[in-house]
């Protein structure tokens, strides 16, 4: 059996984006990132008393607050249906891709609401939304760049070699995820050396790997706690600078009114 190999290639053609699918993917990703940046900035401005002129949340006559997640879902459904039903050529395909990207940006900005089924936008749990956006944008970018983690040139590899290559890459990603390095594990599906590096490093103190293998090793567990606490503080500083601090990190958001309706949060 031929030796199993994993090759990583960025297949960027000389005339990148000439293909309709590539253009649509690029437009979708750009619309997604721009929308997320805009809606998160808008939410921060709504939260701040220093810009009272910024328009507030969408609220019905009965006082029901409509999250921008709702508009995102509507755009995702509408643009996805029209693309399937009409199968338009260019530029219709790119227009629908832009609409889908806008919908995805609005929806993932409130990803934490999906998970917790309550408004945690400015709570500590709300950080999950930023994490989801980073993961989605990274994976979409890798696909758009044409990354081919299991590219075996000229079709010379046997089925067994391909299967072994895929199994090794998936195993490394699985170990990285067990060690609490979800982002690196997902990227490792596309770039196996990333998950290899993650699987060789210390596990996060609360991960399944640490609970299983660090239970009797106090020294290793203490090292893990110290390292991940420092890393967590750095990530929090970057996330707070980009998306706003939860709780009282910026100006405090108003409390709900007497009827239980949210204040001017976003």
CSV table of C-alpha atoms in Angstrom, one decimal:
chain,number,residue,atom,x,y,z
A,1,UNK,CA,0.0,0.0,0.0
A,2,UNK,CA,1.3,3.4,-0.9
A,3,UNK,CA,2.4,5.6,2.1
A,4,UNK,CA,-0.4,7.8,3.3
A,5,UNK,CA,0.3,11.5,2.8
A,6,UNK,CA,-1.6,14.6,3.6
A,7,UNK,CA,-1.0,17.6,1.3
A,8,UNK,CA,-2.4,21.0,1.8
A,9,UNK,CA,-2.9,23.3,-1.2
A,10,UNK,CA,-4.4,26.7,-1.7
A,11,UNK,CA,-6.0,26.4,-5.2
A,12,UNK,CA,-6.2,30.1,-6.2
A,13,UNK,CA,-6.5,30.2,-10.0
A,14,UNK,CA,-4.9,33.0,-12.0
A,15,UNK,CA,-8.3,34.5,-12.7
A,16,UNK,CA,-9.7,34.2,-9.1
A,17,UNK,CA,-13.4,35.1,-8.8
A,18,UNK,CA,-14.0,34.6,-12.5
A,19,UNK,CA,-16.1,31.6,-11.6
A,20,UNK,CA,-19.7,32.4,-10.6
A,21,UNK,CA,-19.6,30.1,-7.6
A,22,UNK,CA,-16.4,31.7,-6.3
A,23,UNK,CA,-17.8,35.2,-6.8
A,24,UNK,CA,-21.0,34.2,-4.9
A,25,UNK,CA,-19.0,32.8,-2.1
A,26,UNK,CA,-16.8,35.8,-1.8
A,27,UNK,CA,-19.8,38.2,-1.9
A,28,UNK,CA,-21.5,36.1,0.8
A,29,UNK,CA,-18.5,36.1,3.1
A,30,UNK,CA,-17.9,39.8,2.6
A,31,UNK,CA,-21.6,40.6,3.3
A,32,UNK,CA,-21.6,38.4,6.3
A,33,UNK,CA,-18.5,40.1,7.9
A,34,UNK,CA,-19.7,43.6,7.0
A,35,UNK,CA,-23.2,42.9,8.5
A,36,UNK,CA,-21.8,41.5,11.7
A,37,UNK,CA,-19.5,44.5,12.1
A,38,UNK,CA,-22.3,46.9,11.4
A,39,UNK,CA,-24.9,45.3,13.7
A,40,UNK,CA,-22.5,44.8,16.5
A,41,UNK,CA,-21.4,48.5,16.3
A,42,UNK,CA,-25.0,49.5,16.1
A,43,UNK,CA,-25.8,47.5,19.3
A,44,UNK,CA,-22.9,49.2,21.1
A,45,UNK,CA,-24.1,52.6,20.0
A,46,UNK,CA,-27.7,51.9,21.1
A,47,UNK,CA,-26.2,50.8,24.5
A,48,UNK,CA,-24.3,54.0,24.9
A,49,UNK,CA,-26.0,57.1,26.4
A,50,UNK,CA,-23.4,59.3,24.5
A,51,UNK,CA,-25.2,58.7,21.2
A,52,UNK,CA,-28.9,59.1,22.0
A,53,UNK,CA,-29.6,60.0,18.4
A,54,UNK,CA,-28.8,56.5,17.2
A,55,UNK,CA,-32.0,54.6,16.3
A,56,UNK,CA,-33.1,52.0,18.8
A,57,UNK,CA,-34.6,48.6,18.7
A,58,UNK,CA,-37.5,47.5,16.6
A,59,UNK,CA,-40.5,47.2,18.9
A,60,UNK,CA,-44.1,46.4,18.0
A,61,UNK,CA,-47.1,48.5,19.2
A,62,UNK,CA,-47.7,46.0,22.0
A,63,UNK,CA,-44.1,46.4,23.2
A,64,UNK,CA,-42.7,43.2,21.8
A,65,UNK,CA,-39.0,43.6,21.0
A,66,UNK,CA,-38.0,42.0,17.7
A,67,UNK,CA,-34.4,40.8,17.7
A,68,UNK,CA,-32.4,41.3,14.6
A,69,UNK,CA,-32.1,37.5,14.6
A,70,UNK,CA,-35.7,37.5,13.2
A,71,UNK,CA,-34.8,39.6,10.2
A,72,UNK,CA,-31.7,37.4,9.6
A,73,UNK,CA,-33.8,34.2,9.6
A,74,UNK,CA,-36.2,35.8,7.1
A,75,UNK,CA,-33.4,36.8,4.8
A,76,UNK,CA,-31.8,33.4,5.0
A,77,UNK,CA,-35.1,31.6,4.1
A,78,UNK,CA,-36.0,34.0,1.4
A,79,UNK,CA,-32.7,34.2,-0.4
A,80,UNK,CA,-32.1,30.5,0.0
A,81,UNK,CA,-35.5,29.6,-1.5
A,82,UNK,CA,-35.1,32.1,-4.4
A,83,UNK,CA,-31.7,30.7,-5.2
A,84,UNK,CA,-33.0,27.1,-5.3
A,85,UNK,CA,-36.2,28.0,-7.2
A,86,UNK,CA,-34.8,30.4,-9.8
A,87,UNK,CA,-31.2,29.2,-10.1
A,88,UNK,CA,-30.3,32.7,-11.5
A,89,UNK,CA,-27.2,33.4,-13.3
A,90,UNK,CA,-24.9,36.3,-12.7
A,91,UNK,CA,-25.5,38.9,-11.3
A,92,UNK,CA,-28.7,37.4,-9.7
A,93,UNK,CA,-26.6,34.7,-8.0
A,94,UNK,CA,-24.3,37.3,-6.4
A,95,UNK,CA,-27.3,39.4,-5.2
A,96,UNK,CA,-28.9,36.4,-3.5
A,97,UNK,CA,-25.5,35.5,-2.0
A,98,UNK,CA,-25.2,39.0,-0.6
A,99,UNK,CA,-28.7,38.7,0.9
A,100,UNK,CA,-27.8,35.3,2.4
A,101,UNK,CA,-24.6,36.8,3.9
A,102,UNK,CA,-26.5,39.7,5.5
A,103,UNK,CA,-29.0,37.2,6.9
A,104,UNK,CA,-26.2,35.0,8.3
A,105,UNK,CA,-24.5,38.1,9.9
A,106,UNK,CA,-27.7,39.1,11.6
A,107,UNK,CA,-28.5,35.6,12.8
A,108,UNK,CA,-25.0,34.6,14.0
A,109,UNK,CA,-24.7,37.9,15.9
A,110,UNK,CA,-27.3,36.4,18.2
A,111,UNK,CA,-26.1,32.9,18.2
A,112,UNK,CA,-26.1,32.8,22.0
A,113,UNK,CA,-29.9,33.3,21.8
A,114,UNK,CA,-30.1,30.0,19.9
A,115,UNK,CA,-28.2,28.2,22.6
A,116,UNK,CA,-29.7,29.7,25.8
A,117,UNK,CA,-33.2,30.5,24.5
A,118,UNK,CA,-33.1,33.8,26.3
A,119,UNK,CA,-31.6,37.3,25.7
A,120,UNK,CA,-28.0,37.0,26.8
A,121,UNK,CA,-26.6,39.5,24.3
A,122,UNK,CA,-24.7,41.5,26.9
A,123,UNK,CA,-24.3,38.7,29.4
A,124,UNK,CA,-21.2,36.6,29.7
A,125,UNK,CA,-22.9,33.8,27.8
A,126,UNK,CA,-23.3,36.2,24.9
A,127,UNK,CA,-19.6,35.8,24.0
A,128,UNK,CA,-20.7,32.6,22.3
A,129,UNK,CA,-22.0,34.7,19.4
A,130,UNK,CA,-18.6,36.2,18.7
A,131,UNK,CA,-17.0,32.7,18.9
A,132,UNK,CA,-19.5,31.4,16.4
A,133,UNK,CA,-18.8,34.2,14.0
A,134,UNK,CA,-15.1,33.6,14.1
A,135,UNK,CA,-15.5,29.9,13.5
A,136,UNK,CA,-18.0,30.4,10.6
A,137,UNK,CA,-15.9,33.1,8.9
A,138,UNK,CA,-12.7,31.1,9.2
A,139,UNK,CA,-14.1,27.9,7.8
A,140,UNK,CA,-15.9,29.8,5.0
A,141,UNK,CA,-12.6,31.6,4.2
A,142,UNK,CA,-10.7,28.3,4.0
A,143,UNK,CA,-13.3,26.9,1.6
A,144,UNK,CA,-13.3,30.1,-0.5
A,145,UNK,CA,-9.5,29.9,-0.7
A,146,UNK,CA,-9.8,26.5,-2.2
A,147,UNK,CA,-8.0,24.6,0.6
A,148,UNK,CA,-7.8,20.9,-0.2
A,149,UNK,CA,-6.5,19.0,2.9
A,150,UNK,CA,-6.7,15.6,1.3
A,151,UNK,CA,-5.5,16.5,-2.2
A,152,UNK,CA,-3.6,13.5,-3.6
A,153,UNK,CA,-2.2,14.5,-7.0
A,154,UNK,CA,-2.7,12.7,-10.2
A,155,UNK,CA,-5.1,10.2,-8.6
A,156,UNK,CA,-2.1,7.9,-7.8
A,157,UNK,CA,-3.0,7.1,-4.3
A,158,UNK,CA,-5.0,4.0,-3.4
A,159,UNK,CA,-8.4,4.1,-1.7
A,160,UNK,CA,-6.7,2.7,1.4
A,161,UNK,CA,-4.2,5.6,1.5
A,162,UNK,CA,-6.9,8.2,1.1
A,163,UNK,CA,-9.0,6.6,3.9
A,164,UNK,CA,-5.9,6.4,6.2
A,165,UNK,CA,-5.1,10.1,5.5
A,166,UNK,CA,-8.6,11.2,6.2
A,167,UNK,CA,-8.8,9.0,9.4
A,168,UNK,CA,-5.5,10.5,10.7
A,169,UNK,CA,-6.7,14.1,10.1
A,170,UNK,CA,-10.1,13.4,11.7
A,171,UNK,CA,-8.4,11.7,14.7
A,172,UNK,CA,-6.1,14.6,15.3
A,173,UNK,CA,-9.1,17.0,15.1
A,174,UNK,CA,-11.0,14.8,17.5
A,175,UNK,CA,-8.2,14.8,20.0
A,176,UNK,CA,-7.8,18.6,19.7
A,177,UNK,CA,-11.6,19.0,20.4
A,178,UNK,CA,-11.4,16.7,23.4
A,179,UNK,CA,-8.6,18.9,24.7
A,180,UNK,CA,-10.9,21.8,24.7
A,181,UNK,CA,-9.5,23.4,21.5
A,182,UNK,CA,-12.6,23.4,19.4
A,183,UNK,CA,-11.5,26.1,17.0
A,184,UNK,CA,-8.2,24.5,16.2
A,185,UNK,CA,-9.8,21.1,15.9
A,186,UNK,CA,-12.3,22.4,13.3
A,187,UNK,CA,-9.5,24.3,11.4
A,188,UNK,CA,-7.5,21.1,11.6
A,189,UNK,CA,-10.0,19.3,9.4
A,190,UNK,CA,-8.8,21.6,6.6
A,191,UNK,CA,-5.2,22.0,7.8
A,192,UNK,CA,-4.1,18.8,9.7
A,193,UNK,CA,-0.9,20.3,11.1
A,194,UNK,CA,-3.0,22.8,13.1
A,195,UNK,CA,-4.9,20.0,14.9
A,196,UNK,CA,-1.6,18.0,15.3
A,197,UNK,CA,-0.1,21.0,17.1
A,198,UNK,CA,-3.3,21.4,19.2
A,199,UNK,CA,-3.4,17.7,20.2
A,200,UNK,CA,0.3,17.9,21.4
A,201,UNK,CA,-0.4,20.8,23.7
A,202,UNK,CA,-1.9,21.0,27.2
A,203,UNK,CA,-5.6,20.4,27.4
A,204,UNK,CA,-8.0,23.0,28.7
A,205,UNK,CA,-8.6,22.5,32.5
A,206,UNK,CA,-12.4,21.9,32.0
A,207,UNK,CA,-12.1,19.7,28.9
A,208,UNK,CA,-13.0,16.0,28.7
A,209,UNK,CA,-9.3,15.2,28.2
A,210,UNK,CA,-8.3,17.0,31.4
A,211,UNK,CA,-11.0,15.3,33.4
A,212,UNK,CA,-9.9,11.9,32.2
A,213,UNK,CA,-6.1,12.2,32.2
A,214,UNK,CA,-5.2,15.1,34.5
A,215,UNK,CA,-7.2,14.0,37.5
A,216,UNK,CA,-4.2,12.5,39.3
A,217,UNK,CA,-1.6,14.9,37.9
A,218,UNK,CA,-1.8,18.0,40.0
A,219,UNK,CA,1.3,19.6,38.4
A,220,UNK,CA,-0.1,19.2,34.8
A,221,UNK,CA,-3.5,20.4,35.9
A,222,UNK,CA,-2.0,23.5,37.6
A,223,UNK,CA,0.0,24.3,34.5
A,224,UNK,CA,-3.1,24.0,32.3
A,225,UNK,CA,-5.1,26.3,34.6
A,226,UNK,CA,-2.4,29.0,34.6
A,227,UNK,CA,-1.8,28.8,30.8
A,228,UNK,CA,-5.5,28.9,29.9
A,229,UNK,CA,-6.3,31.6,32.4
A,230,UNK,CA,-3.7,33.9,30.8
A,231,UNK,CA,-5.0,33.0,27.3
A,232,UNK,CA,-8.6,33.6,28.4
A,233,UNK,CA,-7.7,37.1,29.6
A,234,UNK,CA,-6.1,37.9,26.3
A,235,UNK,CA,-9.0,36.7,24.3
A,236,UNK,CA,-11.5,38.6,26.5
A,237,UNK,CA,-9.6,41.8,26.0
A,238,UNK,CA,-9.7,41.4,22.2
A,239,UNK,CA,-13.3,40.3,22.2
A,240,UNK,CA,-14.3,43.2,24.4
A,241,UNK,CA,-12.5,45.7,22.2
A,242,UNK,CA,-14.2,44.3,19.1
A,243,UNK,CA,-17.7,43.5,20.3
A,244,UNK,CA,-18.2,45.3,23.6
A,245,UNK,CA,-17.9,44.0,27.1
A,246,UNK,CA,-20.7,42.1,28.8
A,247,UNK,CA,-22.4,43.4,31.9
A,248,UNK,CA,-20.9,46.6,33.1
A,249,UNK,CA,-17.9,46.6,30.9
A,250,UNK,CA,-19.2,49.6,29.0
A,251,UNK,CA,-22.1,51.9,29.9
A,252,UNK,CA,-24.7,49.9,31.7
A,253,UNK,CA,-27.7,49.0,29.6
A,254,UNK,CA,-31.1,50.1,30.9
A,255,UNK,CA,-33.1,47.7,32.9
A,256,UNK,CA,-36.4,46.3,31.7
A,257,UNK,CA,-39.5,48.4,32.2
A,258,UNK,CA,-42.3,47.5,34.6
A,259,UNK,CA,-44.0,45.5,31.9
A,260,UNK,CA,-41.0,43.2,31.5
A,261,UNK,CA,-40.0,44.7,28.1
A,262,UNK,CA,-36.3,45.2,27.6
A,263,UNK,CA,-34.8,48.6,27.8
A,264,UNK,CA,-32.8,50.3,25.0
A,265,UNK,CA,-30.4,47.4,24.5
A,266,UNK,CA,-30.2,47.3,20.7
